[in-house]
C-alpha positions as a LaTeX table, in Angstrom:
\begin{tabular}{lrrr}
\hline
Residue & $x$ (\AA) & $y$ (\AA) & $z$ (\AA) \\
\hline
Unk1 & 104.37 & 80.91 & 151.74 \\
Unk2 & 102.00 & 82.92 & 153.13 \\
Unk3 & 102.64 & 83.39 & 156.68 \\
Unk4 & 106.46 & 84.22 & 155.16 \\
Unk5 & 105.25 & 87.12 & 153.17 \\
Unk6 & 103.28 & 88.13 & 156.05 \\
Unk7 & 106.21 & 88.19 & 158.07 \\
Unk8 & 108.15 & 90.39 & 155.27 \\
Unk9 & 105.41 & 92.80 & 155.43 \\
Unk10 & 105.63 & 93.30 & 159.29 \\
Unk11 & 109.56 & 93.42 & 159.19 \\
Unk12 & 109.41 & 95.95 & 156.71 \\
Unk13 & 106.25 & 98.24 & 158.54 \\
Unk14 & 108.61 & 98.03 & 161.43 \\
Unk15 & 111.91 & 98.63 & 159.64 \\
Unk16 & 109.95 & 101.57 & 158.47 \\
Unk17 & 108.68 & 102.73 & 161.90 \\
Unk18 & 112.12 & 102.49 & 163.43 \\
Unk19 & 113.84 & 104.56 & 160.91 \\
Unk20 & 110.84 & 106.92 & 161.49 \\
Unk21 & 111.12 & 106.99 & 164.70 \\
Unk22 & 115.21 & 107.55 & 165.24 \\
Unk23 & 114.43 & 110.56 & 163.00 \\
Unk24 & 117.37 & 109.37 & 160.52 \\
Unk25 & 119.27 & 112.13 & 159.63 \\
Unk26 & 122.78 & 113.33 & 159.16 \\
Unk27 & 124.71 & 115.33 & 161.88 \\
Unk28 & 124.09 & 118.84 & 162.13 \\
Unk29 & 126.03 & 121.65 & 163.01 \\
Unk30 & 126.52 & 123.19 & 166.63 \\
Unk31 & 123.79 & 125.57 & 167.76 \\
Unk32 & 121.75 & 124.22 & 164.59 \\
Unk33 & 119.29 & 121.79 & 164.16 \\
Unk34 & 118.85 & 119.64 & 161.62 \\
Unk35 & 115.67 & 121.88 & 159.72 \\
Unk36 & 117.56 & 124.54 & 160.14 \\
Unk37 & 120.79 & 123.21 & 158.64 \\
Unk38 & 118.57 & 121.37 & 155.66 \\
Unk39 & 117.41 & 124.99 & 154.99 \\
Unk40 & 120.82 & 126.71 & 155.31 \\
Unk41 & 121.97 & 123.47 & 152.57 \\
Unk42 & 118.88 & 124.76 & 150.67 \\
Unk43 & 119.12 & 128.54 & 150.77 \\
Unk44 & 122.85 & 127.86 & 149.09 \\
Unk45 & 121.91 & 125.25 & 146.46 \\
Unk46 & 118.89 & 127.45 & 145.92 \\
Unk47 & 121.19 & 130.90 & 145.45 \\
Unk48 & 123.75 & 128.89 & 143.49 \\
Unk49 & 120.87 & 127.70 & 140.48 \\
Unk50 & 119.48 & 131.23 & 140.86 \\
Unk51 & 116.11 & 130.37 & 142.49 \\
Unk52 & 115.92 & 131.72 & 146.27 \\
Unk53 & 112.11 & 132.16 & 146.27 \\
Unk54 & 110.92 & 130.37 & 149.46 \\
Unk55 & 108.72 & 127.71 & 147.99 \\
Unk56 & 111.52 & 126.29 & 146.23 \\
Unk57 & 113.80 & 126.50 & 149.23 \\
Unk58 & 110.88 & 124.73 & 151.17 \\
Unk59 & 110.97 & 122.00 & 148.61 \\
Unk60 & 114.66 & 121.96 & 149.01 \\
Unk61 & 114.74 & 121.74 & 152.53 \\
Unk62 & 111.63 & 119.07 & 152.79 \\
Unk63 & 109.25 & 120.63 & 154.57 \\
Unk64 & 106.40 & 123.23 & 154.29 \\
Unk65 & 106.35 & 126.80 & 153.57 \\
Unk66 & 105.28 & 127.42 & 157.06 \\
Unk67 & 107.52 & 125.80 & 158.51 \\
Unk68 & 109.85 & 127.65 & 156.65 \\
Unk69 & 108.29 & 130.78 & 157.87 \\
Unk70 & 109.66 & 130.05 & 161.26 \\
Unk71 & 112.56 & 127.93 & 160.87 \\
Unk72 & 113.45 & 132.03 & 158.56 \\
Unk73 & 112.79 & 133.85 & 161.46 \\
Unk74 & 115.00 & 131.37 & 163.58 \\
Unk75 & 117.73 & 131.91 & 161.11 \\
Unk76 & 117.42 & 135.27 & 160.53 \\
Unk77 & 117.34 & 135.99 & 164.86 \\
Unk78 & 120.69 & 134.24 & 164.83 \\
Unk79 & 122.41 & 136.19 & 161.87 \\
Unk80 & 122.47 & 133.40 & 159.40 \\
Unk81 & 120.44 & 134.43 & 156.75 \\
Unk82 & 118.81 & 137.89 & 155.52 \\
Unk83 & 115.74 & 138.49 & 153.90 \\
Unk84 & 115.25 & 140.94 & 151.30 \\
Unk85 & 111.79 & 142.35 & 148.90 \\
Unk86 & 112.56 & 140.61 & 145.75 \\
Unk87 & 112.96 & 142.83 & 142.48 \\
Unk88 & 109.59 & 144.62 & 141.67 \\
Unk89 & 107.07 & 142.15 & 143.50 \\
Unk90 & 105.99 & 144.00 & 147.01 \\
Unk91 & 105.18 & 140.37 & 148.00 \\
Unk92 & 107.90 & 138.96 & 146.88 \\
Unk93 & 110.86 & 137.91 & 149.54 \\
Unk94 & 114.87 & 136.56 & 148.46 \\
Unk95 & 116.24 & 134.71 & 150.83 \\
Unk96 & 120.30 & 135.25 & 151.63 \\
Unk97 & 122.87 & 133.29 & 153.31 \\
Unk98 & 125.14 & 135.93 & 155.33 \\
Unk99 & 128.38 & 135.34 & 155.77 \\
Unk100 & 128.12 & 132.91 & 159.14 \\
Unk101 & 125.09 & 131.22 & 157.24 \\
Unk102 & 127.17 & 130.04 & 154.22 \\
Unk103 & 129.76 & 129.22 & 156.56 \\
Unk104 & 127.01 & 126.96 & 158.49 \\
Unk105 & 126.08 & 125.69 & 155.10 \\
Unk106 & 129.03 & 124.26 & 154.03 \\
Unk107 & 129.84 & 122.91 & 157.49 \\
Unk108 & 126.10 & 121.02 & 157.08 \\
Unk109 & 127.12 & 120.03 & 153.52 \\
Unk110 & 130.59 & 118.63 & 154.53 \\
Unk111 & 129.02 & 116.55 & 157.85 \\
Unk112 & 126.10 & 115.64 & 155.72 \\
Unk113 & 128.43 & 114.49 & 153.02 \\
Unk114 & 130.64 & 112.65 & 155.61 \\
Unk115 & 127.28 & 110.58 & 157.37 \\
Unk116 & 126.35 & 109.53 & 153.83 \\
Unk117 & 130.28 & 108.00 & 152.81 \\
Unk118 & 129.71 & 106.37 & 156.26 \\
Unk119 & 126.53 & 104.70 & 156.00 \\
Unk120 & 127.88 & 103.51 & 152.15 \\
Unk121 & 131.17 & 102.51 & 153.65 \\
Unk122 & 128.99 & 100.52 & 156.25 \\
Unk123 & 126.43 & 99.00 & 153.94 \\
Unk124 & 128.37 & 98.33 & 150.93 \\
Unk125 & 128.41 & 100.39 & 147.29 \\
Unk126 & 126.16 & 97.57 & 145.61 \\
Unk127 & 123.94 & 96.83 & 148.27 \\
Unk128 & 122.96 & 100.87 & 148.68 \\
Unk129 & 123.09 & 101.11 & 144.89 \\
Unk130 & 120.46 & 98.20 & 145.28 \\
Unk131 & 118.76 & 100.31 & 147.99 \\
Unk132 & 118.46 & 103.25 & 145.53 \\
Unk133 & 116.73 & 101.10 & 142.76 \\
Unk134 & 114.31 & 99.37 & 145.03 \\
Unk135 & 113.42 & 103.15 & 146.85 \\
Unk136 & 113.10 & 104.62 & 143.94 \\
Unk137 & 110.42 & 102.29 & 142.82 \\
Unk138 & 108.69 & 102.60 & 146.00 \\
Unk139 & 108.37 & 106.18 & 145.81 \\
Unk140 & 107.49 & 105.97 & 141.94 \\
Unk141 & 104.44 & 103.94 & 143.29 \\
Unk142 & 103.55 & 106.51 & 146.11 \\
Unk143 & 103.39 & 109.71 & 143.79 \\
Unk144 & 101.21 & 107.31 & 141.10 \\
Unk145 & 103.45 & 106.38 & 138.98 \\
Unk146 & 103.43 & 102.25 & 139.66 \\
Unk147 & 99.89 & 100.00 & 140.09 \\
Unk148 & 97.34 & 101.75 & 141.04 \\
Unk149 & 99.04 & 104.28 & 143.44 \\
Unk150 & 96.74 & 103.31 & 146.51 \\
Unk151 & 98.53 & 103.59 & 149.45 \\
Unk152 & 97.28 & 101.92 & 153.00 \\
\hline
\end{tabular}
């Protein structure tokens, strides 16, 4: 019993690694990679709710405000998104999609879209649905919220 759930453990760490690894991610648009379509995705779902302060594109886009800071610049040098002082705050910066970036946007939203109905199509509705429940608990126990929240 034991040397089975030893064996789980490495398949899994490895499973893990691999998927690290191959970088998983959803196709990206020509001429953009895939932070810089994320953050295109972001800028629009963040402009749409009415929030387009950085940090919450950053936590949009899954990755850190300085990160953002250049993947901005990147965007900005190839005419896809414009930054503007926001309102009354001199510090303050609103981030806009021009008119190629929202077209990049919803060309990352529709490939994005189409990768995901893939991988379901491939897996199977109830084993992803499974997927979700069992991820979902694992990251409930990395941000504390299951046992102890130690992580190794």
């Amino acid at each position: 019993m034991e040397d089975s759930f030893a064996e789980l453990k490495r398949e899994l760490y490895e499973l893990m690694q691999r998927m690290r690894r191959s970088r998983v991610a959803s196709p990206t648009p020509e001429g953009a990679t895939p932070l810089e379509a994320r953050t295109v995705m972001a800028v629009a779902e963040a402009r749409r709710i009415g929030e387009t302060r950085p940090g919450r594109i950053a936590e949009r886009a899954h990755t850190t405000p300085s990160a953002l800071s250049q993947t901005f610049k990147s965007l900005e040098e190839k005419g896809l998104i414009e930054r503007h002082r926001a309102g009354g705050d001199c510090r303050g910066v609103a981030v806009v999609l021009t008119s190629e970036g929202e077209r990049l946007a919803a060309e990352a939203k529709r490939l994005h879209s189409k990768h995901m109905d893939e991988v379901m199509a491939y897996v199977g509705e109830e084993d992803v649905r499974s997927l979700v429940r069992i991820l979902r608990k694992v990251a409930d126990f990395h941000d504390g919220k299951g046992g102890d929240g130690a992580c190794a």
